[in-house]
């Protein structure tokens, strides 16, 4: 565990990663190359049905400044400039997309032993301002995440979260969508040696009175191979196996089946990430 409470996005992250990360029904491929000058180039492609999407990302690092430039199949140019540790605990991120002139955003993150703050503002005449803050320790943390539209004068987002962490257990409670959604999550490490863990998430909507309950587990079969599985109360069951066939190069196969409508057939996803 780290010293401070971290950022708001880290509340409930362990359970979310266990239950949702790496599950997919698409086909994805990425290859990363490193030049002698330190430039990192990652080419990615994904197939969703009959649609194929691709992008090329170039990353350049100079001391504490990282520049990412990405071009996609629609000729959009995404640029992100990150300045890390300009002052102790401070990170500044500038991002924009060409040709969208309204896409510019400036974000500042600050991490302290007892607080984590992230604020961002759109670089437009009437920007959307976002603020998230967490106070506490690496054991108990309380935070909020709000967005304000200066053009309409409305709060477009108002969330709150609480987390509790100890050596082998992480529990969190989030109130989202301006109080309409309550999400409780739980992550428990069963065996650190085999990365075996179990997790659960309960999502309640006050407006529809609907509950979505998801439970899952993960286990490392050997140092290079991991498996995960999950199921929710609507009968959708998913599983994946991930193999690191060389350092940092991963091959993942995942599948999903609706146990209440088995005749519909299963969905399968493949992901291949190559790094030298």
PDB file of C-alpha atoms in Angstrom:
ATOM      1  CA  UNK A   1       0.000   0.000   0.000  1.00  0.00           C
ATOM      2  CA  UNK A   2       1.146   3.555  -0.743  1.00  0.00           C
ATOM      3  CA  UNK A   3       1.440   6.307   1.833  1.00  0.00           C
ATOM      4  CA  UNK A   4      -1.507   8.508   0.830  1.00  0.00           C
ATOM      5  CA  UNK A   5      -5.146   7.946  -0.169  1.00  0.00           C
ATOM      6  CA  UNK A   6      -4.397   8.336  -3.902  1.00  0.00           C
ATOM      7  CA  UNK A   7      -6.731   9.901  -6.466  1.00  0.00           C
ATOM      8  CA  UNK A   8     -10.513   9.560  -6.635  1.00  0.00           C
ATOM      9  CA  UNK A   9     -10.295   7.173  -9.614  1.00  0.00           C
ATOM     10  CA  UNK A  10      -8.515   4.645  -7.364  1.00  0.00           C
ATOM     11  CA  UNK A  11     -11.551   4.199  -5.078  1.00  0.00           C
ATOM     12  CA  UNK A  12     -12.924   0.754  -5.963  1.00  0.00           C
ATOM     13  CA  UNK A  13     -10.316   0.251  -8.721  1.00  0.00           C
ATOM     14  CA  UNK A  14      -9.042  -3.139  -7.497  1.00  0.00           C
ATOM     15  CA  UNK A  15     -12.522  -4.685  -7.630  1.00  0.00           C
ATOM     16  CA  UNK A  16     -13.256  -3.045 -11.016  1.00  0.00           C
ATOM     17  CA  UNK A  17     -10.018  -4.393 -12.508  1.00  0.00           C
ATOM     18  CA  UNK A  18     -10.732  -7.879 -11.182  1.00  0.00           C
ATOM     19  CA  UNK A  19     -14.297  -7.907 -12.546  1.00  0.00           C
ATOM     20  CA  UNK A  20     -13.901  -6.043 -15.860  1.00  0.00           C
ATOM     21  CA  UNK A  21     -10.293  -5.586 -16.984  1.00  0.00           C
ATOM     22  CA  UNK A  22      -9.129  -7.632 -20.037  1.00  0.00           C
ATOM     23  CA  UNK A  23     -12.620  -9.046 -20.729  1.00  0.00           C
ATOM     24  CA  UNK A  24     -13.633  -8.328 -24.329  1.00  0.00           C
ATOM     25  CA  UNK A  25     -15.599  -9.633 -27.284  1.00  0.00           C
ATOM     26  CA  UNK A  26     -13.438  -7.936 -29.949  1.00  0.00           C
ATOM     27  CA  UNK A  27     -10.204  -8.918 -31.650  1.00  0.00           C
ATOM     28  CA  UNK A  28      -7.299  -6.660 -30.659  1.00  0.00           C
ATOM     29  CA  UNK A  29      -3.657  -6.525 -31.672  1.00  0.00           C
ATOM     30  CA  UNK A  30      -0.856  -4.186 -30.626  1.00  0.00           C
ATOM     31  CA  UNK A  31       2.877  -4.123 -31.218  1.00  0.00           C
ATOM     32  CA  UNK A  32       5.359  -1.844 -29.457  1.00  0.00           C
ATOM     33  CA  UNK A  33       8.845  -0.951 -30.660  1.00  0.00           C
ATOM     34  CA  UNK A  34      11.602   1.041 -28.950  1.00  0.00           C
ATOM     35  CA  UNK A  35      14.134   3.143 -30.863  1.00  0.00           C
ATOM     36  CA  UNK A  36      17.723   3.721 -29.667  1.00  0.00           C
ATOM     37  CA  UNK A  37      16.819   7.393 -29.023  1.00  0.00           C
ATOM     38  CA  UNK A  38      14.094   6.378 -26.551  1.00  0.00           C
ATOM     39  CA  UNK A  39      11.071   6.880 -28.819  1.00  0.00           C
ATOM     40  CA  UNK A  40       8.311   4.320 -28.168  1.00  0.00           C
ATOM     41  CA  UNK A  41       5.963   3.504 -31.069  1.00  0.00           C
ATOM     42  CA  UNK A  42       2.821   1.419 -30.482  1.00  0.00           C
ATOM     43  CA  UNK A  43       0.618   0.308 -33.379  1.00  0.00           C
ATOM     44  CA  UNK A  44      -2.840  -0.999 -32.443  1.00  0.00           C
ATOM     45  CA  UNK A  45      -5.784  -2.448 -34.307  1.00  0.00           C
ATOM     46  CA  UNK A  46      -9.172  -3.773 -33.233  1.00  0.00           C
ATOM     47  CA  UNK A  47     -11.955  -5.530 -35.133  1.00  0.00           C
ATOM     48  CA  UNK A  48     -15.525  -4.981 -33.930  1.00  0.00           C
ATOM     49  CA  UNK A  49     -17.846  -6.952 -36.150  1.00  0.00           C
ATOM     50  CA  UNK A  50     -17.195  -5.666 -39.675  1.00  0.00           C
ATOM     51  CA  UNK A  51     -15.535  -2.481 -38.405  1.00  0.00           C
ATOM     52  CA  UNK A  52     -11.748  -2.254 -38.176  1.00  0.00           C
ATOM     53  CA  UNK A  53     -10.123   0.538 -36.167  1.00  0.00           C
ATOM     54  CA  UNK A  54      -6.416   1.273 -35.955  1.00  0.00           C
ATOM     55  CA  UNK A  55      -4.093   3.864 -34.459  1.00  0.00           C
ATOM     56  CA  UNK A  56      -0.382   4.601 -34.083  1.00  0.00           C
ATOM     57  CA  UNK A  57       0.940   6.133 -30.858  1.00  0.00           C
ATOM     58  CA  UNK A  58       4.376   7.739 -30.583  1.00  0.00           C
ATOM     59  CA  UNK A  59       5.790   8.487 -27.131  1.00  0.00           C
ATOM     60  CA  UNK A  60       8.796  10.703 -26.474  1.00  0.00           C
ATOM     61  CA  UNK A  61      10.367  11.223 -23.036  1.00  0.00           C
ATOM     62  CA  UNK A  62      12.725  14.021 -22.066  1.00  0.00           C
ATOM     63  CA  UNK A  63      13.596  14.071 -18.360  1.00  0.00           C
ATOM     64  CA  UNK A  64      10.224  14.601 -16.594  1.00  0.00           C
ATOM     65  CA  UNK A  65       8.258  15.535 -19.735  1.00  0.00           C
ATOM     66  CA  UNK A  66       6.394  12.843 -21.699  1.00  0.00           C
ATOM     67  CA  UNK A  67       4.743  13.607 -25.044  1.00  0.00           C
ATOM     68  CA  UNK A  68       2.232  11.194 -26.615  1.00  0.00           C
ATOM     69  CA  UNK A  69       1.053  11.699 -30.205  1.00  0.00           C
ATOM     70  CA  UNK A  70      -1.610   9.346 -31.580  1.00  0.00           C
ATOM     71  CA  UNK A  71      -3.125   9.185 -35.066  1.00  0.00           C
ATOM     72  CA  UNK A  72      -6.222   7.051 -35.741  1.00  0.00           C
ATOM     73  CA  UNK A  73      -7.967   5.735 -38.858  1.00  0.00           C
ATOM     74  CA  UNK A  74     -10.228   8.816 -38.947  1.00  0.00           C
ATOM     75  CA  UNK A  75      -7.167  11.085 -39.290  1.00  0.00           C
ATOM     76  CA  UNK A  76      -7.628  12.495 -35.791  1.00  0.00           C
ATOM     77  CA  UNK A  77      -4.438  13.633 -34.092  1.00  0.00           C
ATOM     78  CA  UNK A  78      -4.392  13.255 -30.289  1.00  0.00           C
ATOM     79  CA  UNK A  79      -1.609  14.946 -28.347  1.00  0.00           C
ATOM     80  CA  UNK A  80      -0.919  14.617 -24.617  1.00  0.00           C
ATOM     81  CA  UNK A  81       1.937  16.349 -22.816  1.00  0.00           C
ATOM     82  CA  UNK A  82       2.630  15.223 -19.233  1.00  0.00           C
ATOM     83  CA  UNK A  83       4.992  17.043 -16.858  1.00  0.00           C
ATOM     84  CA  UNK A  84       5.743  14.814 -13.869  1.00  0.00           C
ATOM     85  CA  UNK A  85       7.038  16.079 -10.528  1.00  0.00           C
ATOM     86  CA  UNK A  86       7.406  19.738 -11.570  1.00  0.00           C
ATOM     87  CA  UNK A  87       7.086  20.120  -7.798  1.00  0.00           C
ATOM     88  CA  UNK A  88       6.935  17.278  -5.234  1.00  0.00           C
ATOM     89  CA  UNK A  89       3.682  15.329  -5.759  1.00  0.00           C
ATOM     90  CA  UNK A  90       2.567  17.486  -8.715  1.00  0.00           C
ATOM     91  CA  UNK A  91       1.689  16.295 -12.222  1.00  0.00           C
ATOM     92  CA  UNK A  92       0.416  18.489 -15.087  1.00  0.00           C
ATOM     93  CA  UNK A  93      -1.272  17.077 -18.206  1.00  0.00           C
ATOM     94  CA  UNK A  94      -2.163  19.073 -21.353  1.00  0.00           C
ATOM     95  CA  UNK A  95      -4.219  17.279 -24.004  1.00  0.00           C
ATOM     96  CA  UNK A  96      -5.905  18.282 -27.262  1.00  0.00           C
ATOM     97  CA  UNK A  97      -7.210  16.739 -30.471  1.00  0.00           C
ATOM     98  CA  UNK A  98      -6.825  18.056 -34.023  1.00  0.00           C
ATOM     99  CA  UNK A  99      -9.006  19.136 -35.834  1.00  0.00           C
ATOM    100  CA  UNK A 100     -11.377  19.600 -32.835  1.00  0.00           C
ATOM    101  CA  UNK A 101     -10.618  23.105 -31.553  1.00  0.00           C
ATOM    102  CA  UNK A 102     -12.770  22.622 -28.430  1.00  0.00           C
ATOM    103  CA  UNK A 103     -10.965  19.489 -27.231  1.00  0.00           C
ATOM    104  CA  UNK A 104      -8.126  21.185 -25.339  1.00  0.00           C
ATOM    105  CA  UNK A 105      -7.898  20.330 -21.634  1.00  0.00           C
ATOM    106  CA  UNK A 106      -5.478  21.166 -18.845  1.00  0.00           C
ATOM    107  CA  UNK A 107      -5.315  18.802 -15.872  1.00  0.00           C
ATOM    108  CA  UNK A 108      -3.364  19.136 -12.633  1.00  0.00           C
ATOM    109  CA  UNK A 109      -2.872  16.297 -10.142  1.00  0.00           C
ATOM    110  CA  UNK A 110      -1.429  16.631  -6.656  1.00  0.00           C
ATOM    111  CA  UNK A 111      -0.650  13.763  -4.292  1.00  0.00           C
ATOM    112  CA  UNK A 112       0.004  14.270  -0.580  1.00  0.00           C
ATOM    113  CA  UNK A 113       0.326  11.866   2.361  1.00  0.00           C
ATOM    114  CA  UNK A 114      -3.229  12.741   3.435  1.00  0.00           C
ATOM    115  CA  UNK A 115      -4.850  14.046   0.228  1.00  0.00           C
ATOM    116  CA  UNK A 116      -5.146  13.488  -3.498  1.00  0.00           C
ATOM    117  CA  UNK A 117      -6.461  16.261  -5.753  1.00  0.00           C
ATOM    118  CA  UNK A 118      -7.183  16.298  -9.486  1.00  0.00           C
ATOM    119  CA  UNK A 119      -8.671  19.279 -11.283  1.00  0.00           C
ATOM    120  CA  UNK A 120      -9.144  19.875 -15.005  1.00  0.00           C
ATOM    121  CA  UNK A 121     -10.526  22.673 -17.153  1.00  0.00           C
ATOM    122  CA  UNK A 122     -11.454  22.737 -20.827  1.00  0.00           C
ATOM    123  CA  UNK A 123      -9.501  25.287 -22.861  1.00  0.00           C
ATOM    124  CA  UNK A 124     -12.599  26.994 -24.319  1.00  0.00           C
ATOM    125  CA  UNK A 125     -14.527  30.214 -23.724  1.00  0.00           C
ATOM    126  CA  UNK A 126     -17.131  28.364 -21.598  1.00  0.00           C
ATOM    127  CA  UNK A 127     -15.262  25.367 -20.235  1.00  0.00           C
ATOM    128  CA  UNK A 128     -16.363  22.364 -18.226  1.00  0.00           C
ATOM    129  CA  UNK A 129     -14.460  22.369 -14.932  1.00  0.00           C
ATOM    130  CA  UNK A 130     -13.874  19.078 -13.145  1.00  0.00           C
ATOM    131  CA  UNK A 131     -12.633  18.665  -9.585  1.00  0.00           C
ATOM    132  CA  UNK A 132     -11.997  15.510  -7.611  1.00  0.00           C
ATOM    133  CA  UNK A 133     -10.469  15.296  -4.179  1.00  0.00           C
ATOM    134  CA  UNK A 134      -9.707  12.562  -1.653  1.00  0.00           C
ATOM    135  CA  UNK A 135      -8.729  12.988   1.983  1.00  0.00           C
ATOM    136  CA  UNK A 136      -7.614  10.303   4.425  1.00  0.00           C
ATOM    137  CA  UNK A 137      -4.861   7.744   4.609  1.00  0.00           C
ATOM    138  CA  UNK A 138      -3.894   4.562   2.789  1.00  0.00           C
ATOM    139  CA  UNK A 139      -6.418   2.777   5.075  1.00  0.00           C
ATOM    140  CA  UNK A 140      -9.515   4.996   5.024  1.00  0.00           C
ATOM    141  CA  UNK A 141     -10.271   7.548   2.299  1.00  0.00           C
ATOM    142  CA  UNK A 142     -13.256   9.799   1.526  1.00  0.00           C
ATOM    143  CA  UNK A 143     -13.605  11.645  -1.767  1.00  0.00           C
ATOM    144  CA  UNK A 144     -15.797  13.529  -4.204  1.00  0.00           C
ATOM    145  CA  UNK A 145     -15.825  14.044  -7.985  1.00  0.00           C
ATOM    146  CA  UNK A 146     -17.799  16.947  -9.505  1.00  0.00           C
ATOM    147  CA  UNK A 147     -18.052  18.614 -12.929  1.00  0.00           C
ATOM    148  CA  UNK A 148     -19.465  22.091 -13.568  1.00  0.00           C
ATOM    149  CA  UNK A 149     -20.534  23.433 -16.968  1.00  0.00           C
ATOM    150  CA  UNK A 150     -19.770  27.168 -16.953  1.00  0.00           C
ATOM    151  CA  UNK A 151     -21.933  27.695 -20.060  1.00  0.00           C
ATOM    152  CA  UNK A 152     -25.180  26.337 -18.573  1.00  0.00           C
ATOM    153  CA  UNK A 153     -24.327  26.864 -14.915  1.00  0.00           C
ATOM    154  CA  UNK A 154     -25.183  23.254 -14.122  1.00  0.00           C
ATOM    155  CA  UNK A 155     -23.339  20.510 -12.297  1.00  0.00           C
ATOM    156  CA  UNK A 156     -23.017  17.757 -14.921  1.00  0.00           C
ATOM    157  CA  UNK A 157     -21.472  15.276 -12.496  1.00  0.00           C
ATOM    158  CA  UNK A 158     -21.621  14.882  -8.725  1.00  0.00           C
ATOM    159  CA  UNK A 159     -20.164  11.708  -7.218  1.00  0.00           C
ATOM    160  CA  UNK A 160     -18.847  10.669  -3.820  1.00  0.00           C
ATOM    161  CA  UNK A 161     -16.811   7.697  -2.634  1.00  0.00           C
ATOM    162  CA  UNK A 162     -15.500   5.981   0.470  1.00  0.00           C
ATOM    163  CA  UNK A 163     -12.877   3.238   0.698  1.00  0.00           C
ATOM    164  CA  UNK A 164     -11.347   1.013   3.350  1.00  0.00           C
ATOM    165  CA  UNK A 165      -8.108  -0.883   2.760  1.00  0.00           C
ATOM    166  CA  UNK A 166      -6.047  -3.300   4.822  1.00  0.00           C
ATOM    167  CA  UNK A 167      -3.434  -5.936   4.008  1.00  0.00           C
ATOM    168  CA  UNK A 168      -5.734  -8.331   2.101  1.00  0.00           C
ATOM    169  CA  UNK A 169      -9.096  -6.553   1.786  1.00  0.00           C
ATOM    170  CA  UNK A 170     -10.384  -3.493  -0.078  1.00  0.00           C
ATOM    171  CA  UNK A 171     -13.996  -2.309   0.325  1.00  0.00           C
ATOM    172  CA  UNK A 172     -15.536   0.751  -1.282  1.00  0.00           C
ATOM    173  CA  UNK A 173     -18.832   2.609  -1.569  1.00  0.00           C
ATOM    174  CA  UNK A 174     -19.627   5.030  -4.420  1.00  0.00           C
ATOM    175  CA  UNK A 175     -22.640   7.297  -4.944  1.00  0.00           C
ATOM    176  CA  UNK A 176     -22.800   8.248  -8.658  1.00  0.00           C
ATOM    177  CA  UNK A 177     -25.048   9.967 -11.207  1.00  0.00           C
ATOM    178  CA  UNK A 178     -26.048  12.763  -8.819  1.00  0.00           C
ATOM    179  CA  UNK A 179     -27.149  10.263  -6.184  1.00  0.00           C
ATOM    180  CA  UNK A 180     -29.080   7.882  -8.451  1.00  0.00           C
ATOM    181  CA  UNK A 181     -26.583   4.995  -8.416  1.00  0.00           C
ATOM    182  CA  UNK A 182     -25.079   3.354  -5.347  1.00  0.00           C
ATOM    183  CA  UNK A 183     -22.199   0.953  -5.935  1.00  0.00           C
ATOM    184  CA  UNK A 184     -20.599  -1.202  -3.251  1.00  0.00           C
ATOM    185  CA  UNK A 185     -17.527  -3.279  -4.099  1.00  0.00           C
ATOM    186  CA  UNK A 186     -15.315  -5.763  -2.271  1.00  0.00           C
ATOM    187  CA  UNK A 187     -11.889  -7.211  -3.137  1.00  0.00           C
ATOM    188  CA  UNK A 188     -10.177  -9.887  -1.078  1.00  0.00           C
ATOM    189  CA  UNK A 189      -6.730 -11.394  -1.616  1.00  0.00           C
ATOM    190  CA  UNK A 190      -6.942 -15.126  -0.876  1.00  0.00           C
ATOM    191  CA  UNK A 191      -3.371 -16.139  -1.740  1.00  0.00           C
ATOM    192  CA  UNK A 192      -0.670 -13.589  -2.667  1.00  0.00           C
ATOM    193  CA  UNK A 193       1.614 -16.373  -3.923  1.00  0.00           C
ATOM    194  CA  UNK A 194      -0.784 -17.323  -6.737  1.00  0.00           C
ATOM    195  CA  UNK A 195      -2.449 -13.881  -7.071  1.00  0.00           C
ATOM    196  CA  UNK A 196      -5.707 -15.578  -6.087  1.00  0.00           C
ATOM    197  CA  UNK A 197      -8.428 -13.064  -5.273  1.00  0.00           C
ATOM    198  CA  UNK A 198     -12.207 -12.782  -5.166  1.00  0.00           C
ATOM    199  CA  UNK A 199     -14.315  -9.707  -5.760  1.00  0.00           C
ATOM    200  CA  UNK A 200     -17.918  -8.568  -5.843  1.00  0.00           C
ATOM    201  CA  UNK A 201     -19.849  -5.493  -6.909  1.00  0.00           C
ATOM    202  CA  UNK A 202     -23.444  -4.506  -6.182  1.00  0.00           C
ATOM    203  CA  UNK A 203     -24.897  -1.654  -8.249  1.00  0.00           C
ATOM    204  CA  UNK A 204     -28.303  -0.240  -7.257  1.00  0.00           C
ATOM    205  CA  UNK A 205     -30.262   2.292  -9.301  1.00  0.00           C
ATOM    206  CA  UNK A 206     -32.752   4.290  -7.239  1.00  0.00           C
ATOM    207  CA  UNK A 207     -34.690   5.519 -10.305  1.00  0.00           C
ATOM    208  CA  UNK A 208     -35.327   2.023 -11.734  1.00  0.00           C
ATOM    209  CA  UNK A 209     -34.956   0.082  -8.457  1.00  0.00           C
ATOM    210  CA  UNK A 210     -32.733  -2.356 -10.356  1.00  0.00           C
ATOM    211  CA  UNK A 211     -29.793  -4.243  -8.861  1.00  0.00           C
ATOM    212  CA  UNK A 212     -26.812  -5.610 -10.779  1.00  0.00           C
ATOM    213  CA  UNK A 213     -24.689  -8.034  -8.766  1.00  0.00           C
ATOM    214  CA  UNK A 214     -21.375  -9.233 -10.195  1.00  0.00           C
ATOM    215  CA  UNK A 215     -18.955 -11.673  -8.557  1.00  0.00           C
ATOM    216  CA  UNK A 216     -15.611 -12.837  -9.861  1.00  0.00           C
ATOM    217  CA  UNK A 217     -12.280 -14.438  -9.118  1.00  0.00           C
ATOM    218  CA  UNK A 218      -8.744 -14.621 -10.469  1.00  0.00           C
ATOM    219  CA  UNK A 219      -5.935 -17.162 -10.081  1.00  0.00           C
ATOM    220  CA  UNK A 220      -2.417 -17.574 -11.451  1.00  0.00           C
ATOM    221  CA  UNK A 221      -1.917 -21.113 -12.762  1.00  0.00           C
ATOM    222  CA  UNK A 222       1.838 -20.630 -13.131  1.00  0.00           C
ATOM    223  CA  UNK A 223       4.201 -17.618 -13.206  1.00  0.00           C
ATOM    224  CA  UNK A 224       3.171 -16.829 -16.807  1.00  0.00           C
ATOM    225  CA  UNK A 225      -0.509 -17.869 -16.999  1.00  0.00           C
ATOM    226  CA  UNK A 226      -3.549 -16.373 -15.271  1.00  0.00           C
ATOM    227  CA  UNK A 227      -7.267 -17.141 -15.390  1.00  0.00           C
ATOM    228  CA  UNK A 228     -10.290 -15.048 -14.423  1.00  0.00           C
ATOM    229  CA  UNK A 229     -14.027 -15.705 -14.248  1.00  0.00           C
ATOM    230  CA  UNK A 230     -17.133 -13.691 -13.380  1.00  0.00           C
ATOM    231  CA  UNK A 231     -20.932 -13.965 -13.403  1.00  0.00           C
ATOM    232  CA  UNK A 232     -23.756 -11.531 -12.709  1.00  0.00           C
ATOM    233  CA  UNK A 233     -27.334 -11.940 -11.489  1.00  0.00           C
ATOM    234  CA  UNK A 234     -28.649 -11.735 -15.082  1.00  0.00           C
ATOM    235  CA  UNK A 235     -26.880 -15.000 -15.893  1.00  0.00           C
ATOM    236  CA  UNK A 236     -24.041 -13.605 -18.002  1.00  0.00           C
ATOM    237  CA  UNK A 237     -20.895 -15.619 -17.317  1.00  0.00           C
ATOM    238  CA  UNK A 238     -17.427 -14.735 -18.598  1.00  0.00           C
ATOM    239  CA  UNK A 239     -13.978 -16.260 -18.373  1.00  0.00           C
ATOM    240  CA  UNK A 240     -10.518 -15.503 -19.723  1.00  0.00           C
ATOM    241  CA  UNK A 241      -7.047 -16.956 -19.811  1.00  0.00           C
ATOM    242  CA  UNK A 242      -3.976 -14.754 -20.231  1.00  0.00           C
ATOM    243  CA  UNK A 243      -0.487 -16.030 -21.037  1.00  0.00           C
ATOM    244  CA  UNK A 244       2.729 -14.003 -20.961  1.00  0.00           C
ATOM    245  CA  UNK A 245       4.614 -15.925 -23.636  1.00  0.00           C
ATOM    246  CA  UNK A 246       7.561 -13.522 -23.402  1.00  0.00           C
ATOM    247  CA  UNK A 247       8.252 -10.618 -20.991  1.00  0.00           C
ATOM    248  CA  UNK A 248       5.464  -7.990 -21.277  1.00  0.00           C
ATOM    249  CA  UNK A 249       3.962  -9.747 -24.323  1.00  0.00           C
ATOM    250  CA  UNK A 250       0.470 -11.027 -23.534  1.00  0.00           C
ATOM    251  CA  UNK A 251      -1.981 -13.304 -25.323  1.00  0.00           C
ATOM    252  CA  UNK A 252      -5.539 -13.212 -23.960  1.00  0.00           C
ATOM    253  CA  UNK A 253      -8.578 -15.306 -24.885  1.00  0.00           C
ATOM    254  CA  UNK A 254     -11.925 -14.417 -23.333  1.00  0.00           C
ATOM    255  CA  UNK A 255     -15.476 -15.661 -23.725  1.00  0.00           C
ATOM    256  CA  UNK A 256     -18.955 -14.777 -22.535  1.00  0.00           C
ATOM    257  CA  UNK A 257     -22.151 -16.818 -22.493  1.00  0.00           C
ATOM    258  CA  UNK A 258     -25.696 -15.946 -21.452  1.00  0.00           C
ATOM    259  CA  UNK A 259     -26.619 -18.887 -19.227  1.00  0.00           C
ATOM    260  CA  UNK A 260     -30.312 -17.980 -19.557  1.00  0.00           C
ATOM    261  CA  UNK A 261     -30.141 -18.070 -23.366  1.00  0.00           C
ATOM    262  CA  UNK A 262     -27.469 -20.633 -24.200  1.00  0.00           C
ATOM    263  CA  UNK A 263     -28.910 -21.038 -27.711  1.00  0.00           C
ATOM    264  CA  UNK A 264     -27.663 -17.549 -28.601  1.00  0.00           C
ATOM    265  CA  UNK A 265     -24.113 -18.854 -28.602  1.00  0.00           C
ATOM    266  CA  UNK A 266     -21.020 -17.520 -26.891  1.00  0.00           C
ATOM    267  CA  UNK A 267     -19.016 -14.387 -27.620  1.00  0.00           C
ATOM    268  CA  UNK A 268     -15.251 -14.717 -27.952  1.00  0.00           C
ATOM    269  CA  UNK A 269     -12.482 -12.130 -27.818  1.00  0.00           C
ATOM    270  CA  UNK A 270      -8.775 -12.273 -28.610  1.00  0.00           C
ATOM    271  CA  UNK A 271      -6.040  -9.825 -27.662  1.00  0.00           C
ATOM    272  CA  UNK A 272      -2.368  -9.963 -28.568  1.00  0.00           C
ATOM    273  CA  UNK A 273       0.136  -7.426 -27.220  1.00  0.00           C
ATOM    274  CA  UNK A 274       3.744  -7.654 -28.433  1.00  0.00           C
ATOM    275  CA  UNK A 275       6.610  -5.845 -26.726  1.00  0.00           C
ATOM    276  CA  UNK A 276      10.328  -6.438 -27.357  1.00  0.00           C
TER     277      UNK A 276
END
